[in-house]
XYZ file of C-alpha atoms in Angstrom:
494
model
C 3.326 -7.631 2.102
C 2.515 -5.266 -0.349
C 2.156 -4.037 -2.970
C 2.174 0.910 -4.016
C 3.302 6.035 -3.920
C 6.092 9.795 -1.985
C 7.014 12.394 0.720
C 10.121 13.581 2.750
C 12.237 12.540 5.960
C 14.296 13.136 9.239
C 17.629 12.029 10.523
C 17.866 8.613 12.100
C 17.819 9.271 15.846
C 20.487 7.965 18.175
C 19.411 4.625 19.582
C 20.512 3.468 22.990
C 23.647 1.330 22.717
C 23.342 -1.149 19.877
C 24.599 -4.343 21.475
C 23.594 -6.875 18.818
C 25.385 -7.607 15.614
C 22.127 -7.788 13.621
C 21.046 -4.323 14.765
C 24.429 -2.847 13.837
C 24.213 -4.486 10.417
C 20.724 -3.084 9.862
C 21.836 0.478 10.519
C 24.961 -0.015 8.440
C 22.797 -1.160 5.568
C 20.770 2.057 5.799
C 23.997 4.040 5.388
C 25.232 1.940 2.489
C 21.936 2.328 0.667
C 22.409 6.073 0.750
C 25.705 5.814 -1.128
C 25.354 2.879 -3.515
C 23.245 2.641 -6.713
C 20.505 0.310 -5.534
C 17.151 -0.316 -7.115
C 14.091 1.634 -6.211
C 11.257 0.216 -4.210
C 7.590 0.876 -4.472
C 4.479 -0.814 -3.463
C 1.201 -0.001 -4.827
C 1.369 3.531 -3.735
C 4.295 5.036 -5.427
C 4.323 8.662 -6.584
C 7.902 9.097 -7.731
C 8.808 12.610 -8.772
C 11.368 12.834 -11.592
C 14.205 15.328 -11.274
C 13.560 18.219 -13.645
C 16.186 20.895 -13.040
C 19.228 21.774 -10.929
C 18.290 22.058 -7.289
C 17.020 25.481 -6.226
C 15.019 26.580 -3.193
C 11.874 26.322 -5.336
C 12.625 23.043 -7.132
C 14.522 20.637 -4.858
C 15.937 17.561 -6.576
C 14.411 14.382 -5.133
C 16.345 11.678 -7.007
C 20.052 10.853 -6.765
C 20.466 11.044 -10.541
C 18.374 12.660 -13.290
C 16.193 10.010 -14.874
C 17.825 9.185 -18.249
C 14.420 8.832 -19.897
C 13.315 12.259 -18.753
C 15.436 14.308 -21.166
C 13.489 13.695 -24.369
C 11.607 16.956 -24.741
C 8.084 18.242 -24.368
C 6.261 15.069 -25.385
C 7.819 13.000 -22.634
C 10.581 10.392 -22.548
C 10.782 7.470 -24.980
C 12.104 5.235 -22.214
C 12.263 5.135 -18.433
C 14.831 3.794 -15.991
C 14.690 4.428 -12.247
C 15.158 2.613 -8.983
C 14.145 2.806 -5.370
C 15.189 1.140 -2.123
C 13.466 1.170 1.249
C 14.752 -0.124 4.596
C 12.500 -0.115 7.669
C 13.821 -1.009 11.115
C 10.979 -1.621 13.606
C 11.020 -2.391 17.297
C 8.338 -3.177 19.859
C 8.236 -2.700 23.612
C 6.732 -5.468 25.809
C 2.990 -5.116 26.421
C 0.252 -6.749 28.524
C -0.797 -10.205 27.256
C -2.362 -12.855 29.553
C -2.241 -15.474 26.766
C -0.978 -16.004 23.222
C -1.997 -18.252 20.355
C -0.633 -19.419 17.020
C -1.249 -16.123 15.240
C -0.800 -13.694 18.130
C 1.167 -10.480 17.952
C 3.909 -11.400 20.410
C 4.051 -9.452 23.660
C 7.808 -9.623 24.283
C 10.289 -6.991 23.088
C 11.310 -7.579 19.490
C 12.879 -5.859 16.479
C 12.867 -6.676 12.769
C 14.198 -5.138 9.556
C 12.673 -5.178 6.061
C 14.311 -4.241 2.765
C 12.509 -3.774 -0.539
C 14.148 -2.740 -3.808
C 12.486 -2.152 -7.172
C 13.905 -1.466 -10.625
C 11.491 0.346 -12.957
C 11.842 0.195 -16.719
C 9.465 1.268 -19.475
C 9.556 1.849 -23.231
C 7.336 4.199 -25.210
C 6.819 3.012 -28.784
C 5.927 6.327 -30.439
C 5.754 10.043 -29.686
C 2.068 10.138 -30.525
C -0.032 12.069 -28.010
C -3.295 10.653 -29.331
C -2.309 6.965 -29.424
C 0.503 6.372 -26.957
C 1.727 2.844 -26.110
C 4.000 1.997 -23.150
C 5.641 -1.323 -22.333
C 6.393 -1.640 -18.598
C 8.688 -4.154 -16.891
C 9.736 -3.980 -13.215
C 11.907 -6.246 -11.080
C 11.750 -6.371 -7.292
C 13.324 -7.961 -4.239
C 11.673 -8.094 -0.805
C 13.775 -9.272 2.128
C 13.707 -9.195 5.891
C 10.775 -9.972 8.193
C 8.013 -8.260 10.084
C 7.400 -8.206 13.820
C 5.818 -11.521 14.884
C 6.219 -12.710 11.266
C 3.512 -10.174 10.269
C 0.875 -11.979 12.365
C -1.522 -10.849 15.062
C -2.626 -7.449 13.733
C -5.301 -6.509 11.222
C -3.552 -3.178 10.732
C 0.001 -4.472 10.533
C 2.768 -1.968 11.153
C 4.898 -2.329 7.983
C 3.419 -2.414 4.480
C 6.760 -3.515 2.983
C 6.640 -6.881 4.751
C 5.813 -9.979 2.702
C 3.395 -12.123 4.732
C 5.293 -15.322 3.903
C 8.935 -14.822 4.969
C 9.838 -18.223 3.519
C 9.641 -16.688 0.024
C 13.001 -15.029 0.710
C 14.695 -12.059 -0.996
C 15.219 -13.705 -4.409
C 14.398 -11.088 -7.113
C 11.123 -11.584 -8.970
C 9.120 -9.920 -11.734
C 6.871 -7.375 -10.031
C 5.116 -5.901 -13.056
C 4.814 -6.427 -16.791
C 2.205 -4.377 -18.592
C 1.064 -2.934 -21.866
C -0.432 0.550 -21.436
C -2.409 2.034 -24.314
C -3.836 5.571 -24.481
C -6.618 6.386 -26.968
C -7.495 10.070 -27.479
C -11.111 11.219 -27.496
C -10.340 14.941 -27.868
C -7.778 17.200 -29.522
C -7.346 19.316 -26.399
C -4.360 18.253 -24.280
C -3.118 18.702 -20.733
C 0.327 18.289 -19.150
C 1.233 15.601 -16.594
C 4.445 14.468 -14.887
C 5.925 11.433 -16.677
C 6.376 8.367 -14.482
C 7.238 4.674 -14.650
C 3.603 3.698 -15.420
C 2.837 6.484 -17.950
C 5.683 8.049 -19.908
C 3.771 10.769 -21.770
C 4.087 14.351 -20.485
C 1.201 15.556 -22.671
C -2.087 13.641 -22.804
C -5.561 14.284 -24.271
C -8.029 15.845 -21.844
C -10.572 13.153 -22.712
C -9.002 9.751 -23.196
C -9.323 6.019 -22.648
C -6.481 4.128 -21.011
C -6.146 0.358 -21.306
C -3.763 -1.761 -19.214
C -3.086 -5.470 -19.211
C -0.517 -7.705 -17.544
C 0.865 -8.129 -14.040
C 0.279 -5.279 -11.607
C -0.739 -4.352 -8.100
C -4.180 -2.803 -7.769
C -3.236 0.065 -5.387
C -1.106 1.468 -8.219
C -4.382 2.569 -9.848
C -7.264 2.166 -7.358
C -7.746 3.810 -3.942
C -4.841 6.186 -4.531
C -4.339 8.989 -2.029
C -1.520 11.532 -2.167
C -1.497 11.943 1.636
C -1.898 8.329 2.784
C -0.722 5.739 0.265
C 3.081 5.517 0.261
C 4.835 3.291 2.797
C 8.211 4.550 1.595
C 7.818 8.213 2.450
C 4.536 8.421 4.353
C 2.686 6.175 6.817
C 3.708 2.518 7.209
C 0.546 0.840 8.549
C -1.390 -1.456 6.188
C -4.781 0.042 7.041
C -3.649 3.671 6.817
C -1.878 3.344 3.463
C -4.791 1.327 2.045
C -8.455 0.709 2.737
C -8.282 -2.285 5.088
C -11.787 -3.505 4.149
C -10.813 -3.675 0.455
C -9.808 -7.334 0.077
C -8.123 -6.604 -3.224
C -6.947 -9.402 -5.516
C -3.285 -10.191 -4.877
C -0.819 -12.980 -4.291
C 1.259 -13.038 -1.103
C 3.546 -10.313 -2.450
C 0.631 -8.082 -3.447
C 0.499 -8.624 -7.220
C -2.041 -10.097 -9.615
C -2.651 -10.508 -13.353
C -5.516 -8.953 -15.266
C -6.709 -6.012 -17.328
C -8.364 -2.676 -16.703
C -9.894 0.217 -18.616
C -10.086 3.854 -17.547
C -11.922 6.861 -18.960
C -10.488 10.270 -18.040
C -12.195 13.634 -18.456
C -11.224 17.092 -17.264
C -12.617 16.775 -13.726
C -13.449 13.105 -13.314
C -12.385 9.565 -14.152
C -13.931 6.116 -14.012
C -11.983 2.846 -14.048
C -12.832 -0.853 -14.041
C -10.715 -3.995 -13.982
C -10.907 -7.792 -13.913
C -8.121 -9.639 -12.085
C -7.015 -13.091 -10.929
C -7.534 -14.233 -7.324
C -5.117 -16.478 -5.385
C -5.826 -20.229 -5.237
C -5.883 -20.176 -1.419
C -6.095 -17.364 1.102
C -2.828 -15.394 1.173
C -1.405 -17.779 -1.443
C 1.437 -17.099 -3.878
C -0.242 -18.961 -6.783
C -3.072 -17.394 -8.794
C -6.178 -19.222 -10.006
C -6.347 -18.957 -13.805
C -9.924 -20.294 -14.062
C -11.559 -16.870 -14.416
C -15.005 -18.418 -14.844
C -15.003 -19.501 -11.166
C -12.412 -17.186 -9.587
C -11.869 -13.513 -10.350
C -12.004 -10.032 -8.850
C -13.965 -7.126 -10.287
C -12.948 -3.641 -9.179
C -14.461 -0.300 -10.151
C -13.841 3.264 -9.028
C -15.263 6.727 -9.713
C -12.959 9.687 -9.104
C -14.088 13.320 -8.877
C -11.398 15.998 -8.844
C -13.228 18.815 -7.082
C -12.166 21.028 -4.195
C -14.520 22.464 -1.601
C -12.000 25.251 -0.937
C -11.288 27.850 -3.665
C -7.844 27.694 -5.282
C -7.010 24.423 -3.497
C -7.027 20.783 -4.655
C -9.475 18.102 -3.611
C -10.322 14.581 -4.771
C -13.079 12.123 -3.886
C -13.035 8.441 -4.904
C -15.742 5.791 -4.534
C -14.588 2.179 -4.901
C -16.413 -1.133 -5.209
C -15.116 -4.688 -5.418
C -16.615 -8.140 -5.923
C -14.387 -11.205 -5.474
C -15.234 -14.769 -6.464
C -12.891 -17.440 -5.158
C -12.674 -20.750 -3.280
C -13.678 -19.123 0.020
C -15.234 -20.411 3.231
C -17.863 -18.823 5.472
C -17.320 -18.142 9.149
C -20.823 -19.220 10.178
C -20.467 -22.673 8.591
C -17.127 -23.173 10.346
C -18.625 -22.077 13.679
C -21.687 -24.315 13.322
C -19.579 -27.346 12.386
C -17.413 -26.890 15.472
C -20.368 -26.364 17.831
C -22.070 -29.464 16.375
C -18.938 -31.548 17.028
C -18.221 -32.134 13.336
C -14.893 -30.280 13.401
C -12.552 -30.615 16.417
C -11.593 -26.931 15.984
C -13.189 -24.163 13.917
C -11.493 -24.518 10.512
C -12.775 -22.304 7.743
C -10.861 -24.094 4.981
C -13.094 -27.138 5.594
C -16.075 -25.088 4.432
C -14.861 -23.462 1.247
C -16.971 -23.250 -1.906
C -15.934 -22.501 -5.488
C -17.409 -19.261 -6.778
C -18.132 -17.842 -3.297
C -18.788 -14.093 -3.469
C -17.218 -11.441 -1.239
C -18.056 -7.808 -1.985
C -17.658 -4.350 -0.507
C -17.078 -0.664 -1.143
C -14.802 2.168 -0.082
C -14.812 5.951 0.181
C -11.569 7.914 -0.164
C -11.085 11.675 0.037
C -8.246 14.181 0.220
C -8.320 17.952 0.524
C -5.614 20.622 0.505
C -6.324 23.335 3.081
C -3.244 25.526 2.576
C -0.065 25.338 0.540
C 1.428 23.151 3.290
C -1.493 21.362 4.995
C -3.429 18.411 3.519
C -6.159 16.189 4.987
C -7.313 12.705 3.998
C -9.884 10.129 5.061
C -11.202 6.691 4.148
C -14.169 4.498 4.957
C -14.464 0.840 3.949
C -17.007 -1.963 4.355
C -17.335 -5.534 3.145
C -19.986 -8.193 3.752
C -17.769 -10.022 6.252
C -19.473 -13.419 6.018
C -16.777 -14.949 3.810
C -13.217 -15.360 4.941
C -10.666 -12.570 4.630
C -8.760 -13.839 1.629
C -6.143 -11.629 0.020
C -5.259 -8.478 2.003
C -6.054 -8.402 5.712
C -8.713 -9.350 8.265
C -10.853 -6.201 8.281
C -14.597 -6.015 7.569
C -15.098 -2.334 8.316
C -12.634 0.550 8.664
C -12.536 4.307 9.105
C -9.426 6.471 9.009
C -8.404 10.124 8.915
C -5.159 12.035 8.951
C -3.126 15.004 7.790
C 0.369 15.970 6.737
C 2.195 19.290 6.876
C 5.135 20.355 4.709
C 8.161 21.953 6.351
C 8.191 25.114 4.250
C 7.891 27.399 7.278
C 11.125 26.066 8.771
C 12.984 26.133 5.458
C 12.520 22.454 4.504
C 9.717 22.318 1.890
C 10.224 18.633 1.098
C 10.055 17.473 4.725
C 6.721 16.197 6.046
C 5.251 15.719 9.511
C 1.999 13.762 9.716
C -0.552 12.154 12.013
C -3.278 9.576 11.249
C -5.891 7.499 13.063
C -7.601 4.281 11.940
C -10.237 2.091 13.599
C -10.845 -1.429 12.234
C -13.643 -3.911 12.960
C -14.881 -7.406 12.022
C -18.440 -8.810 11.837
C -20.059 -11.004 14.488
C -19.475 -14.355 12.723
C -15.808 -13.471 12.248
C -15.585 -12.506 15.930
C -17.191 -15.797 17.007
C -14.810 -17.789 14.799
C -11.790 -16.249 16.545
C -13.400 -16.529 19.998
C -13.912 -20.292 19.504
C -10.215 -20.730 18.624
C -10.307 -20.519 14.833
C -7.366 -19.205 12.845
C -7.395 -16.751 9.964
C -4.349 -16.236 7.777
C -3.297 -13.382 10.101
C -5.244 -13.594 13.377
C -5.924 -16.149 16.096
C -5.046 -15.772 19.800
C -6.951 -18.924 20.760
C -9.618 -16.761 22.365
C -11.142 -13.333 21.773
C -12.496 -10.609 24.027
C -13.606 -8.432 21.137
C -12.909 -4.739 20.743
C -12.185 -2.542 17.737
C -8.518 -2.395 16.775
C -7.544 1.289 16.864
C -4.215 2.658 15.692
C -2.592 6.088 15.830
C 0.516 6.672 13.697
C 2.793 9.684 13.337
C 5.971 10.232 11.317
C 8.509 12.853 10.317
C 10.239 12.484 6.950
C 13.493 14.335 6.452
C 14.835 15.068 2.960
C 18.545 14.680 3.609
C 19.969 15.207 0.097
C 18.662 14.655 -3.434
C 17.020 11.203 -3.436
C 17.964 10.257 0.128
C 15.298 10.458 2.839
C 15.138 9.396 6.475
C 12.040 8.956 8.645
C 11.123 8.293 12.246
C 7.699 6.809 12.960
C 5.698 5.742 16.006
C 2.497 3.674 16.186
C 0.181 3.063 19.150
C -2.205 0.084 18.873
C -5.194 -0.550 21.127
C -6.704 -4.065 21.183
C -4.158 -5.809 18.888
C -6.000 -8.343 16.735
C -9.354 -7.019 18.113
C -8.562 -8.462 21.558
C -9.273 -6.300 24.631
C -7.238 -8.708 26.764
C -4.030 -7.707 25.004
C -2.134 -4.447 24.615
C -1.847 -1.581 24.116
C 1.319 -1.905 22.023
C 3.879 0.708 21.017
C 5.977 0.290 17.852
C 8.840 2.559 16.836
C 10.385 2.662 13.372
C 13.339 4.162 11.526
C 13.272 4.273 7.733
C 15.929 4.973 5.107
C 14.712 5.562 1.571
C 16.638 6.120 -1.678
C 15.255 7.278 -5.037
C 17.643 6.850 -7.958
């Protein structure tokens, strides 16, 4: 689905004899992407690192070509052009499943391939440090499918998958934005230019304004250890806070505006964005008076360990949309009014869904980093835009390969446990369907996931990864699972 940020990868392992034409084509595509100038992919969590100098042991080059906009001098580029492509091949072994429903994660062996490509462009109007203006325009294509059509899991295994495969791989406009910086101090600080902010020197105290089409995880709930499905973890609820039902269409994008105040050690940001017309819908509701999403976040850049980096973020959201409540749907079914529990029969304009999140990351050594998240939402109204999670907790770490002579490689491990509230549980137990879940019955248990990956930096902007995920109680159902999912990823930064 979604919307996103970077790391480093290992060689694609030998798979047991590839006997199907589609599997051979998928692996061939991975090879071709490493040699052809394709566009660059990113979902909300994209932390692209521009090439700065010829490759040395201390400064490895991580893009195939130097970014043309990055050669403009100390004040940053006047324009930006880069691309990214990401292919993920996932397979699943059979697992225990006494029954299946419409939205079940299928128990038979299966494999699927996804491909996402993004072209980033941006133009900086002036060289002013105090009043910088960027125009941003990105194109994207998302093809392929997810296991079980991306159904049956709250923490789905591939963040690159669009939850409606019928949309197809036709290119679309991913982002268009105006970004304005307003200085509040004469003191400046350096930053790495990127596709969403071209300046390399910015005021220490500043206001940033953004308006247009965007994906919220580009700016909220960021985490340098667990936010990038292209070079880090792949699971929806590890790369993002699963309880944050952030405003987005099916592809993960919305339209709106946000403001951010940045100081030396802290930032605060707030935005107002459009919600989809229906749950998991591709069309946005433009009637902001009845349907909108408010998001706010406080960020403190403070480390608890001397000479290391640490960040803490506290997020809140409040969504108003045409949403139903699980209890009304349950009561109508039990009273005989509805033949099956159907939450869309009990939707109300202006219904409020709210929640908060906690996000932290801490560097322990030059190579070892930790991260964690906690999320909660009120859970009475239907899961509407991201995934079916009402409460989540996650933790993980990554380790750079400096000690074995590969400083850009990463090995990582993470754990996440997701939950839903009692009315949501009862709705699924009675046979109701969400936009992701519905086995026809439910023997409730928390959905717990462990994921590990190794990312191998092969050459310049070419990375390979291997990844494995273990899922207990898929779709919160103790009667099903556990499930094992293996993945191979090829990633190209241009």
